[in-house]
Amino acid sequence: MVNVRWTGTAGLEFTHEGQVILIDPYHSRPGKFQVFFRHVSPKTDVINKYLESLTGQLSAIIVGHTHFDHALDIPVFAEHFDGPLIGNASLDTLMTMYGKSGRVTVCKGGERVELPGGAVVTVIPSTHGLVAFGRAPYPGEINPADRLPLKSNEYRHGTVLIPKLEVGGTVFMHMGSANFAESELQGHYCDVLFMCVPGWKKIPGYTTRLLQIVKPKIIVPFHYDDFSAPMSPDMKVPTLPLQDMAGFLKKISQSAPDAEIRQVRPFESMSFK
C-alpha cells in the first residue's frame, strides 16, 4: 500500500513501508510582497512542523526543477536525512551555496536511480510550461555568484525533469509544469499522473498527446494553488486566477475517457495498492 498526499503547489509525499519520499516539498510559501520585492528564505519552523507530521522516515527527495516554489525549502529538508537528494545542476549550485556541496545526485535526464525501500525513480528530460506572457519564467541556471538569500527571480528553473516514481508496485508520474518533450516521453507509461494545471492552454498537446503517450489510469490535477498564500489542511485552497479548471477537467476527460480523474484537497491521503 502506498499512501500519497499532495502537500500544496507541486509537492507530493509518498509513504510506503515506513519510508517517505518527497517530490518538490515547498511549505514556506512567502507572501506576494516578499516574492516580488524582497528576498525569499525557507521558514525552518514551518518545515520542522511538517516533518513532525510524517508517519515514516524521510528517505529521499526528488526535485523536478529549481524555481523557488519547488526548491526554496530543500536546503532545510536536506538537514533531516542523509539519503538520496535528486535534481539538476542548479539544485547542486543551491546546495553548495548553503555549504552542502556534493549532496545532490545531479541528473540531466534519462537517469534511473534506486531509492531506499526498493523504490526507483526515472527522471525524464522535459521543458517548462509557458505561463508568463507566453514564456517560461526565469529560464537558465542558478548563478553560483549570487549571494544568499536569493530573490525569487534568481531561482532559475535549470534543467526541467519529469520524475517517474515506481514504488509499491505503482508507477507515478509528476508533471510539475504544464509542458513536455514528446520525443523524451515516448515509451514511458504510468498508473497515476499528477498533472500541473496552470498554463495548460499554452501547449495544445499537453491535455491530448501527453495523455495518449503515458496512458494514465488515474489523473490528479495539482499545482493550481496560489503558492504565495498560506494554506493548511483545514482551509479552502487559495487558487491561482485565470486557470479555467472546468475547461481543463473537460479536456482531459475527453482525451482520456477511460481514466479516473481525482480532485483532492491538499494533505488529503490517497491510497494505492
Backbone as CSV, one residue per row, in Angstrom:
resi,resn,N_x,N_y,N_z,CA_x,CA_y,CA_z,C_x,C_y,C_z
1,MET,0.842,-1.191,0.000,0.000,0.000,0.000,0.886,1.253,0.000
2,VAL,0.623,2.146,-0.922,1.332,3.424,-0.979,0.339,4.526,-0.642
3,ASN,0.643,5.316,0.357,-0.182,6.479,0.701,0.480,7.733,0.139
4,VAL,-0.321,8.549,-0.529,0.200,9.743,-1.179,-0.597,10.953,-0.707
5,ARG,0.109,12.033,-0.432,-0.552,13.298,-0.115,0.015,14.392,-1.010
6,TRP,-0.885,15.208,-1.557,-0.481,16.447,-2.210,-0.319,17.474,-1.103
7,THR,0.883,18.060,-0.998,1.178,18.976,0.110,1.162,20.444,-0.318
8,GLY,0.553,20.734,-1.467,0.476,22.099,-1.962,1.502,22.354,-3.055
9,THR,1.159,23.235,-3.999,1.991,23.559,-5.155,2.319,22.249,-5.876
10,ALA,3.603,21.936,-6.119,3.948,20.683,-6.798,4.426,19.622,-5.825
11,GLY,4.170,19.823,-4.541,4.679,18.917,-3.522,3.874,17.631,-3.402
12,LEU,4.571,16.513,-3.401,3.952,15.213,-3.183,4.728,14.455,-2.112
13,GLU,3.980,13.706,-1.309,4.550,12.896,-0.227,4.105,11.453,-0.411
14,PHE,5.054,10.547,-0.560,4.774,9.124,-0.751,5.253,8.356,0.476
15,THR,4.367,7.580,1.082,4.739,6.781,2.244,4.476,5.315,1.938
16,HIS,5.524,4.494,2.080,5.417,3.064,1.782,6.348,2.292,2.704
17,GLU,5.755,1.384,3.484,6.511,0.507,4.384,7.498,1.290,5.246
18,GLY,7.003,2.387,5.812,7.794,3.172,6.759,8.765,4.150,6.148
19,GLN,8.844,4.181,4.797,9.750,5.105,4.117,8.944,6.233,3.477
20,VAL,9.466,7.456,3.531,8.803,8.615,2.937,9.695,9.202,1.841
21,ILE,9.106,9.369,0.681,9.787,10.021,-0.448,9.018,11.289,-0.780
22,LEU,9.729,12.400,-0.928,9.106,13.678,-1.244,9.537,14.148,-2.628
23,ILE,8.599,14.740,-3.348,8.914,15.433,-4.588,8.526,16.909,-4.419
24,ASP,9.459,17.791,-4.689,9.235,19.243,-4.656,8.544,19.740,-3.379
25,PRO,9.034,19.364,-2.202,8.394,19.855,-0.978,8.591,21.354,-0.814
26,TYR,7.490,22.071,-0.615,7.536,23.540,-0.524,6.459,23.962,0.468
27,HIS,6.902,24.448,1.627,5.963,24.773,2.699,6.105,26.197,3.219
28,SER,7.184,26.895,2.887,7.407,28.235,3.434,6.424,29.261,2.885
29,ARG,6.087,29.177,1.612,5.055,29.992,0.979,5.161,31.483,1.330
30,PRO,6.268,32.132,0.973,6.380,33.582,1.236,5.284,34.353,0.522
31,GLY,4.857,35.470,1.127,3.772,36.274,0.578,4.162,37.022,-0.687
32,LYS,3.150,37.564,-1.365,3.368,38.213,-2.658,4.360,39.370,-2.578
33,PHE,4.255,40.209,-1.548,5.163,41.346,-1.438,6.605,40.863,-1.344
34,GLN,6.838,39.829,-0.549,8.184,39.285,-0.410,8.661,38.660,-1.721
35,VAL,7.778,37.936,-2.394,8.135,37.280,-3.652,8.558,38.300,-4.700
36,PHE,7.835,39.410,-4.787,8.096,40.371,-5.859,9.123,41.439,-5.500
37,PHE,9.282,41.738,-4.214,10.119,42.890,-3.861,11.234,42.589,-2.862
38,ARG,11.244,41.403,-2.280,12.245,41.086,-1.267,12.979,39.790,-1.627
39,HIS,13.852,39.380,-0.738,14.469,38.073,-0.851,13.530,37.028,-0.236
40,VAL,13.723,35.786,-0.611,12.910,34.713,-0.037,13.821,33.711,0.661
41,SER,13.352,33.207,1.788,14.137,32.261,2.575,13.228,31.168,3.119
42,PRO,13.784,29.986,3.349,12.981,28.918,3.959,12.562,29.285,5.380
43,LYS,11.369,28.853,5.760,10.873,29.050,7.119,11.089,27.756,7.888
44,THR,12.161,27.730,8.654,12.577,26.498,9.322,11.501,25.960,10.254
45,ASP,10.805,26.836,10.970,9.790,26.374,11.917,8.629,25.700,11.193
46,VAL,8.239,26.244,10.046,7.141,25.650,9.274,7.554,24.277,8.739
47,ILE,8.775,24.189,8.249,9.270,22.920,7.701,9.381,21.878,8.806
48,ASN,9.893,22.259,9.968,10.021,21.311,11.075,8.661,20.806,11.537
49,LYS,7.666,21.679,11.563,6.319,21.258,11.949,5.779,20.228,10.970
50,TYR,6.019,20.454,9.675,5.575,19.473,8.683,6.303,18.143,8.888
51,LEU,7.605,18.198,9.102,8.373,16.967,9.281,7.874,16.155,10.466
52,GLU,7.423,16.828,11.492,6.882,16.131,12.662,5.603,15.381,12.339
53,SER,4.923,15.783,11.259,3.660,15.142,10.895,3.858,13.866,10.081
54,LEU,5.087,13.611,9.624,5.323,12.438,8.791,5.117,11.153,9.581
55,THR,4.557,10.159,8.918,4.299,8.872,9.578,5.339,7.820,9.216
56,GLY,6.428,8.241,8.612,7.523,7.336,8.284,8.837,8.094,8.282
57,GLN,9.904,7.401,7.910,11.231,8.004,7.902,11.505,8.636,6.546
58,LEU,11.871,9.906,6.545,12.225,10.584,5.311,13.471,9.926,4.732
59,SER,13.351,9.404,3.500,14.453,8.630,2.932,14.987,9.174,1.616
60,ALA,14.214,10.009,0.898,14.680,10.546,-0.379,13.856,11.776,-0.752
61,ILE,14.489,12.685,-1.479,13.805,13.869,-2.020,14.192,14.007,-3.490
62,ILE,13.188,14.291,-4.311,13.371,14.487,-5.748,12.881,15.885,-6.091
63,VAL,13.633,16.601,-6.923,13.261,17.965,-7.308,13.196,18.040,-8.831
64,GLY,12.024,18.443,-9.364,11.825,18.469,-10.800,12.495,19.632,-11.498
65,HIS,12.488,20.819,-10.874,13.246,21.967,-11.358,13.411,22.948,-10.207
66,THR,14.149,24.033,-10.433,14.609,24.822,-9.289,13.999,26.219,-9.189
67,HIS,12.794,26.435,-9.691,12.063,27.643,-9.320,11.851,27.636,-7.804
68,PHE,11.666,28.811,-7.221,11.612,28.897,-5.761,10.463,28.102,-5.168
69,ASP,9.326,27.981,-5.896,8.189,27.245,-5.343,8.376,25.746,-5.455
70,HIS,9.530,25.315,-5.913,9.893,23.897,-5.949,11.127,23.614,-5.084
71,ALA,12.050,24.562,-5.021,13.357,24.274,-4.429,13.717,25.109,-3.201
72,LEU,12.921,26.123,-2.873,13.288,27.035,-1.785,13.609,26.301,-0.492
73,ASP,12.802,25.319,-0.129,12.917,24.670,1.181,13.896,23.508,1.220
74,ILE,14.445,23.118,0.076,15.266,21.910,0.020,16.475,21.944,0.952
75,PRO,17.214,23.054,1.078,18.370,23.030,1.981,18.010,22.700,3.423
76,VAL,16.840,23.130,3.886,16.423,22.800,5.255,16.013,21.330,5.341
77,PHE,15.251,20.854,4.367,14.875,19.445,4.366,16.108,18.548,4.361
78,ALA,17.138,18.952,3.636,18.331,18.114,3.494,19.072,17.912,4.813
79,GLU,18.807,18.788,5.766,19.440,18.634,7.075,18.850,17.482,7.877
80,HIS,17.711,16.954,7.440,16.985,15.970,8.248,17.100,14.539,7.733
81,PHE,17.890,14.324,6.703,18.092,12.947,6.235,19.389,12.904,5.439
82,ASP,19.939,11.701,5.286,21.200,11.570,4.550,21.040,10.673,3.331
83,GLY,19.818,10.457,2.882,19.563,9.631,1.716,19.675,10.415,0.425
84,PRO,19.208,9.829,-0.682,19.337,10.478,-1.993,18.583,11.805,-2.078
85,LEU,19.254,12.795,-2.644,18.667,14.089,-2.991,18.911,14.256,-4.481
86,ILE,17.852,14.172,-5.264,17.978,14.040,-6.711,17.451,15.288,-7.395
87,GLY,18.235,15.851,-8.310,17.799,17.051,-9.007,18.798,17.465,-10.065
88,ASN,18.667,18.697,-10.530,19.505,19.178,-11.622,20.757,19.902,-11.104
89,ALA,21.542,20.415,-12.043,22.787,21.098,-11.673,22.528,22.362,-10.866
90,SER,21.414,23.037,-11.121,21.104,24.247,-10.347,20.773,23.912,-8.898
91,LEU,20.181,22.745,-8.659,19.956,22.323,-7.274,21.295,22.098,-6.579
92,ASP,22.244,21.525,-7.296,23.575,21.326,-6.739,24.221,22.670,-6.411
93,THR,24.035,23.655,-7.286,24.555,25.005,-7.021,23.917,25.598,-5.772
94,LEU,22.603,25.456,-5.654,21.900,25.977,-4.484,22.411,25.329,-3.204
95,MET,22.558,24.016,-3.223,23.029,23.322,-2.028,24.465,23.724,-1.690
96,THR,25.275,23.968,-2.711,26.646,24.426,-2.465,26.645,25.795,-1.792
97,MET,25.719,26.659,-2.195,25.591,27.963,-1.548,25.313,27.811,-0.057
98,TYR,24.570,26.765,0.291,24.223,26.512,1.688,25.271,25.657,2.407
99,GLY,26.427,25.471,1.777,27.503,24.717,2.410,27.346,23.221,2.330
100,LYS,26.547,22.737,1.374,26.290,21.300,1.265,26.711,20.799,-0.113
101,SER,27.935,21.097,-0.488,28.465,20.674,-1.776,28.513,19.155,-1.870
102,GLY,28.177,18.619,-3.038,28.225,17.184,-3.254,27.032,16.419,-2.733
103,ARG,26.054,17.112,-2.218,24.882,16.457,-1.606,23.899,15.951,-2.655
104,VAL,23.913,16.511,-3.866,22.904,16.218,-4.873,23.391,15.154,-5.859
105,THR,22.524,14.201,-6.159,22.735,13.324,-7.305,22.262,14.102,-8.523
106,VAL,23.208,14.659,-9.275,22.877,15.568,-10.367,22.436,14.772,-11.596
107,CYS,21.264,15.137,-12.125,20.697,14.450,-13.279,20.484,15.431,-14.427
108,LYS,20.748,14.964,-15.628,20.487,15.742,-16.844,19.229,15.256,-17.551
109,GLY,18.730,14.096,-17.124,17.559,13.494,-17.756,17.922,12.156,-18.366
110,GLY,17.090,11.167,-18.084,17.327,9.820,-18.575,17.888,8.886,-17.524
111,GLU,18.300,9.411,-16.370,18.875,8.572,-15.323,17.791,7.762,-14.598
112,ARG,18.150,6.608,-14.146,17.292,5.748,-13.330,18.023,5.513,-12.010
113,VAL,17.425,5.949,-10.913,18.095,5.942,-9.613,17.313,5.079,-8.633
114,GLU,17.997,4.138,-8.002,17.381,3.304,-6.975,17.308,4.081,-5.661
115,LEU,16.168,3.957,-4.988,15.914,4.665,-3.741,15.735,3.660,-2.604
116,PRO,15.826,4.106,-1.360,15.611,3.196,-0.233,14.232,2.543,-0.284
117,GLY,14.153,1.307,0.211,12.876,0.605,0.280,12.443,-0.018,-1.032
118,GLY,13.345,-0.098,-2.003,13.011,-0.739,-3.265,12.363,0.162,-4.293
119,ALA,12.188,1.445,-3.998,11.618,2.380,-4.968,12.673,2.759,-6.013
120,VAL,12.199,3.171,-7.169,13.086,3.595,-8.250,12.498,4.847,-8.888
121,VAL,13.353,5.812,-9.199,12.886,6.990,-9.930,13.648,7.106,-11.244
122,THR,12.916,7.355,-12.312,13.487,7.679,-13.608,13.188,9.147,-13.879
123,VAL,14.211,9.924,-14.206,13.996,11.350,-14.454,14.009,11.587,-15.965
124,ILE,12.901,12.095,-16.472,12.693,12.251,-17.904,12.930,13.712,-18.289
125,PRO,13.788,13.980,-19.276,14.006,15.379,-19.686,12.710,16.021,-20.171
126,SER,12.523,17.275,-19.811,11.292,17.962,-20.171,11.594,19.427,-20.462
127,THR,10.546,20.211,-20.511,10.669,21.651,-20.730,9.599,22.351,-19.911
128,HIS,9.843,23.585,-19.528,8.908,24.281,-18.642,7.717,24.824,-19.423
129,GLY,6.592,24.923,-18.745,5.393,25.482,-19.340,5.522,26.968,-19.637
130,LEU,4.627,27.452,-20.490,4.632,28.860,-20.895,3.532,29.589,-20.126
131,VAL,3.881,30.079,-18.956,2.856,30.620,-18.069,2.932,32.130,-17.902
132,ALA,3.985,32.767,-18.342,4.140,34.213,-18.145,4.333,34.880,-19.500
133,PHE,3.260,35.476,-20.025,3.314,36.176,-21.311,3.841,35.275,-22.427
134,GLY,3.425,34.015,-22.376,3.816,33.068,-23.407,5.245,32.572,-23.293
135,ARG,5.875,32.805,-22.157,7.260,32.380,-21.961,7.393,31.560,-20.685
136,ALA,8.462,30.776,-20.639,8.800,30.081,-19.403,9.449,31.082,-18.451
137,PRO,8.965,31.205,-17.232,9.547,32.183,-16.309,10.913,31.751,-15.790
138,TYR,11.791,32.737,-15.625,13.104,32.556,-15.002,13.881,31.373,-15.590
139,PRO,14.185,31.417,-16.892,14.945,30.326,-17.503,16.416,30.369,-17.107
140,GLY,17.142,29.340,-17.509,18.578,29.300,-17.256,18.916,28.637,-15.933
141,GLU,20.156,28.812,-15.526,20.681,28.154,-14.328,20.844,29.147,-13.177
142,ILE,20.745,28.657,-11.954,21.052,29.480,-10.785,22.524,29.890,-10.855
143,ASN,22.775,31.175,-10.625,24.124,31.724,-10.731,24.894,31.473,-9.433
144,PRO,25.984,30.718,-9.495,26.737,30.445,-8.261,27.354,31.695,-7.644
145,ALA,27.417,32.793,-8.409,27.978,34.038,-7.870,26.952,34.829,-7.073
146,ASP,25.670,34.467,-7.180,24.643,35.146,-6.394,24.847,34.856,-4.911
147,ARG,24.321,35.743,-4.074,24.510,35.588,-2.629,23.166,35.332,-1.949
148,LEU,23.213,34.502,-0.936,22.018,34.217,-0.143,21.682,35.392,0.763
149,PRO,20.389,35.603,1.049,19.245,34.895,0.454,18.971,35.392,-0.965
150,LEU,18.464,34.519,-1.801,18.181,34.859,-3.183,16.826,35.537,-3.314
151,LYS,16.663,36.285,-4.384,15.344,36.772,-4.771,14.628,35.670,-5.542
152,SER,13.313,35.772,-5.633,12.554,34.716,-6.297,12.993,34.531,-7.750
153,ASN,13.336,35.652,-8.435,13.720,35.531,-9.843,15.136,35.009,-10.030
154,GLU,15.872,34.819,-8.942,17.201,34.210,-9.027,17.143,32.687,-8.913
155,TYR,15.973,32.181,-8.572,15.759,30.725,-8.579,15.407,30.314,-10.007
156,ARG,16.417,30.184,-10.861,16.221,29.801,-12.255,15.839,28.324,-12.341
157,HIS,15.039,27.983,-13.373,14.497,26.614,-13.346,15.510,25.531,-13.686
158,GLY,16.619,25.870,-14.371,17.593,24.844,-14.704,17.000,23.785,-15.625
159,THR,17.648,22.624,-15.681,17.120,21.505,-16.460,15.802,21.051,-15.843
160,VAL,14.769,20.968,-16.668,13.449,20.555,-16.178,13.319,19.044,-16.335
161,LEU,12.893,18.386,-15.262,12.795,16.936,-15.230,11.386,16.502,-14.843
162,ILE,10.945,15.396,-15.419,9.693,14.752,-15.006,10.071,13.503,-14.213
163,PRO,9.856,13.481,-12.902,10.130,12.266,-12.145,9.047,11.203,-12.386
164,LYS,9.491,9.994,-12.714,8.602,8.834,-12.794,9.010,7.897,-11.675
165,LEU,8.165,7.818,-10.665,8.490,7.086,-9.438,7.763,5.753,-9.406
166,GLU,8.516,4.692,-9.260,7.958,3.352,-9.124,8.116,2.928,-7.666
167,VAL,6.993,2.763,-6.983,7.040,2.397,-5.567,5.812,1.563,-5.224
168,GLY,6.021,0.486,-4.492,4.914,-0.356,-4.057,4.106,-0.951,-5.187
169,GLY,4.728,-1.162,-6.347,4.027,-1.751,-7.469,3.201,-0.788,-8.287
170,THR,3.263,0.503,-7.975,2.519,1.531,-8.710,3.502,2.510,-9.332
171,VAL,3.195,2.962,-10.543,4.052,3.915,-11.245,3.371,5.281,-11.235
172,PHE,4.049,6.261,-10.642,3.543,7.628,-10.539,4.382,8.535,-11.434
173,MET,3.737,9.496,-12.071,4.459,10.479,-12.868,4.082,11.878,-12.389
174,HIS,5.085,12.723,-12.245,4.936,14.055,-11.652,5.193,15.106,-12.719
175,MET,4.112,15.718,-13.218,4.243,16.805,-14.196,4.235,18.121,-13.428
176,GLY,5.405,18.577,-13.021,5.498,19.780,-12.205,5.363,21.062,-12.979
177,SER,5.233,20.969,-14.306,4.991,22.124,-15.154,4.195,21.646,-16.358
178,ALA,3.384,22.531,-16.936,2.450,22.120,-17.988,3.112,22.139,-19.359
179,ASN,4.074,21.230,-19.528,4.732,21.079,-20.819,5.486,19.753,-20.808
180,PHE,5.938,19.319,-21.962,6.673,18.059,-22.061,7.417,18.024,-23.385
181,ALA,8.428,17.144,-23.457,9.166,16.903,-24.691,8.729,15.533,-25.207
182,GLU,7.935,15.532,-26.262,7.308,14.284,-26.715,8.327,13.195,-27.010
183,SER,9.425,13.535,-27.666,10.411,12.513,-28.023,11.024,11.861,-26.790
184,GLU,11.160,12.613,-25.703,11.737,12.074,-24.471,10.737,11.229,-23.698
185,LEU,9.461,11.526,-23.868,8.426,10.846,-23.090,7.974,9.529,-23.726
186,GLN,8.311,9.325,-24.987,7.895,8.108,-25.675,8.406,6.873,-24.927
187,GLY,7.509,5.888,-24.765,7.882,4.655,-24.093,7.718,4.681,-22.591
188,HIS,7.299,5.819,-22.039,7.073,5.919,-20.595,5.568,5.909,-20.314
189,TYR,5.173,5.088,-19.360,3.759,4.959,-19.003,3.627,5.093,-17.492
190,CYS,2.415,5.379,-17.042,2.203,5.491,-15.600,0.810,5.030,-15.225
191,ASP,0.671,4.651,-13.966,-0.649,4.342,-13.412,-1.346,5.616,-12.951
192,VAL,-0.568,6.504,-12.320,-1.122,7.726,-11.735,-0.324,8.915,-12.252
193,LEU,-1.018,9.877,-12.827,-0.393,11.079,-13.376,-0.821,12.286,-12.562
194,PHE,0.133,12.937,-11.903,-0.119,14.211,-11.237,0.175,15.303,-12.259
195,MET,-0.846,16.123,-12.557,-0.819,16.971,-13.736,-0.972,18.445,-13.366
196,CYS,0.083,19.228,-13.610,0.054,20.670,-13.370,-1.030,21.324,-14.217
197,VAL,-1.782,22.248,-13.617,-2.884,22.907,-14.317,-2.475,24.239,-14.962
198,PRO,-1.823,25.173,-14.254,-1.555,26.491,-14.843,-0.749,26.407,-16.140
199,GLY,-1.221,27.115,-17.161,-0.542,27.129,-18.441,-0.993,26.045,-19.399
200,TRP,-2.035,25.288,-19.018,-2.420,24.127,-19.838,-2.877,24.518,-21.240
201,LYS,-3.421,25.712,-21.413,-3.903,26.128,-22.738,-2.769,26.538,-23.685
202,LYS,-1.594,26.821,-23.145,-0.493,27.311,-23.968,0.155,26.204,-24.800
203,ILE,0.012,24.953,-24.371,0.631,23.821,-25.058,-0.492,22.876,-25.487
204,PRO,-0.961,22.948,-26.734,-2.138,22.174,-27.156,-2.027,20.670,-26.870
205,GLY,-0.846,20.100,-27.050,-0.705,18.662,-26.845,-0.658,18.235,-25.398
206,TYR,-0.591,19.203,-24.479,-0.460,18.851,-23.059,-1.663,18.066,-22.548
207,THR,-2.859,18.432,-22.979,-4.061,17.741,-22.494,-4.569,16.697,-23.494
208,THR,-3.806,16.447,-24.552,-4.215,15.445,-25.544,-3.094,14.447,-25.781
209,ARG,-2.041,14.880,-26.459,-0.965,13.970,-26.828,-0.255,13.390,-25.616
210,LEU,-0.031,14.187,-24.597,0.595,13.686,-23.371,-0.153,12.482,-22.821
211,LEU,-1.474,12.593,-22.752,-2.275,11.509,-22.186,-2.280,10.291,-23.088
212,GLN,-2.196,10.491,-24.384,-2.114,9.362,-25.308,-0.804,8.602,-25.132
213,ILE,0.258,9.314,-24.799,1.576,8.679,-24.654,1.691,7.924,-23.343
214,VAL,1.376,8.574,-22.219,1.659,7.956,-20.912,0.531,7.067,-20.411
215,LYS,-0.657,7.185,-20.990,-1.789,6.288,-20.735,-2.089,6.090,-19.241
216,PRO,-2.344,7.164,-18.511,-2.601,7.011,-17.072,-3.956,6.373,-16.796
217,LYS,-4.015,5.632,-15.700,-5.288,5.090,-15.229,-6.004,6.105,-14.328
218,ILE,-5.214,6.914,-13.648,-5.743,7.931,-12.735,-5.015,9.240,-13.010
219,ILE,-5.772,10.342,-13.085,-5.196,11.674,-13.278,-5.573,12.537,-12.076
220,VAL,-4.572,13.173,-11.473,-4.803,14.045,-10.322,-4.311,15.450,-10.667
221,PRO,-5.204,16.428,-10.865,-4.761,17.813,-11.097,-4.116,18.389,-9.829
222,PHE,-3.029,19.148,-10.011,-2.394,19.784,-8.853,-1.613,21.015,-9.311
223,HIS,-0.918,21.659,-8.381,-0.122,22.860,-8.638,-0.994,24.031,-9.131
224,TYR,-2.259,24.050,-8.712,-3.147,25.146,-9.105,-3.401,26.114,-7.956
225,ASP,-2.786,25.860,-6.789,-2.980,26.754,-5.654,-2.073,27.971,-5.771
226,ASP,-2.491,29.058,-5.143,-1.687,30.279,-5.076,-0.551,30.023,-4.086
227,PHE,0.654,29.805,-4.615,1.768,29.373,-3.768,2.373,30.507,-2.960
228,SER,1.799,31.731,-3.057,2.249,32.838,-2.206,1.259,33.109,-1.083
229,ALA,0.254,32.245,-0.954,-0.762,32.416,0.091,-0.667,31.278,1.101
230,PRO,-0.993,31.553,2.371,-0.954,30.482,3.373,-1.934,29.374,3.026
231,MET,-1.608,28.175,3.475,-2.512,27.054,3.243,-2.334,26.024,4.344
232,SER,-3.428,25.443,4.771,-3.399,24.378,5.763,-4.514,23.397,5.434
233,PRO,-4.477,22.201,6.027,-5.473,21.182,5.688,-6.914,21.591,5.956
234,ASP,-7.127,22.528,6.870,-8.487,22.850,7.281,-9.025,24.128,6.638
235,MET,-8.351,24.630,5.595,-8.825,25.853,4.976,-9.084,25.634,3.486
236,LYS,-9.871,26.524,2.897,-10.144,26.454,1.470,-8.866,26.731,0.691
237,VAL,-8.663,25.985,-0.382,-7.441,26.129,-1.163,-7.414,27.497,-1.841
238,PRO,-6.360,28.305,-1.609,-6.234,29.588,-2.323,-5.752,29.316,-3.750
239,THR,-6.572,29.558,-4.737,-6.238,29.164,-6.103,-5.668,30.322,-6.917
240,LEU,-4.854,29.972,-7.912,-4.352,30.964,-8.852,-5.477,31.391,-9.793
241,PRO,-5.459,32.630,-10.267,-6.538,33.104,-11.140,-6.390,32.614,-12.582
242,LEU,-7.471,32.692,-13.340,-7.473,32.504,-14.795,-6.964,31.134,-15.232
243,GLN,-7.316,30.092,-14.489,-6.846,28.756,-14.851,-7.862,27.964,-15.670
244,ASP,-9.151,28.307,-15.525,-10.225,27.572,-16.188,-10.151,26.089,-15.831
245,MET,-10.307,25.811,-14.565,-10.260,24.425,-14.103,-11.357,23.583,-14.753
246,ALA,-12.532,24.166,-14.929,-13.630,23.425,-15.551,-13.256,23.014,-16.977
247,GLY,-12.642,23.936,-17.717,-12.214,23.620,-19.068,-11.121,22.568,-19.093
248,PHE,-10.213,22.643,-18.131,-9.137,21.655,-18.025,-9.703,20.261,-17.773
249,LEU,-10.612,20.161,-16.821,-11.200,18.861,-16.489,-11.971,18.291,-17.674
250,LYS,-12.686,19.142,-18.388,-13.433,18.683,-19.560,-12.486,18.158,-20.630
251,LYS,-11.395,18.872,-20.847,-10.447,18.490,-21.895,-9.777,17.162,-21.584
252,ILE,-9.309,16.972,-20.355,-8.615,15.716,-20.056,-9.582,14.537,-20.002
253,SER,-10.835,14.786,-19.619,-11.818,13.689,-19.621,-12.150,13.266,-21.045
254,GLN,-12.132,14.207,-21.984,-12.352,13.876,-23.390,-11.143,13.146,-23.980
255,SER,-9.948,13.551,-23.566,-8.729,12.971,-24.129,-8.405,11.606,-23.545
256,ALA,-8.814,11.365,-22.308,-8.544,10.085,-21.647,-9.840,9.592,-21.004
257,PRO,-10.816,9.179,-21.830,-12.146,8.843,-21.298,-12.156,7.655,-20.345
258,ASP,-11.158,6.800,-20.423,-11.130,5.624,-19.546,-10.397,5.896,-18.232
259,ALA,-9.766,7.052,-18.115,-9.028,7.367,-16.894,-9.960,7.943,-15.831
260,GLU,-9.637,7.649,-14.589,-10.346,8.248,-13.454,-9.688,9.577,-13.111
261,ILE,-10.484,10.619,-12.948,-9.954,11.923,-12.559,-10.278,12.155,-11.087
262,ARG,-9.252,12.344,-10.291,-9.440,12.564,-8.854,-9.079,14.001,-8.504
263,GLN,-10.003,14.687,-7.905,-9.731,16.015,-7.367,-9.581,15.885,-5.863
264,VAL,-8.407,16.214,-5.363,-8.127,16.018,-3.944,-7.750,17.341,-3.304
265,ARG,-7.968,17.424,-2.008,-7.557,18.584,-1.243,-6.118,18.398,-0.765
266,PRO,-5.398,19.485,-0.574,-4.052,19.352,-0.013,-4.074,18.603,1.314
267,PHE,-3.123,17.713,1.485,-2.919,16.888,2.678,-3.959,15.779,2.821
268,GLU,-4.846,15.654,1.836,-5.769,14.525,1.831,-5.018,13.275,1.400
269,SER,-5.189,12.180,2.128,-4.435,10.958,1.839,-5.134,10.134,0.767
270,MET,-4.357,9.677,-0.216,-4.823,8.757,-1.245,-4.030,7.457,-1.093
271,SER,-4.695,6.333,-1.259,-4.041,5.034,-1.109,-4.066,4.283,-2.428
272,PHE,-2.940,3.631,-2.733,-2.811,2.879,-3.975,-2.184,1.515,-3.648
273,LYS,-2.769,0.469,-4.187,-2.231,-0.893,-3.972,-1.400,-1.309,-5.173
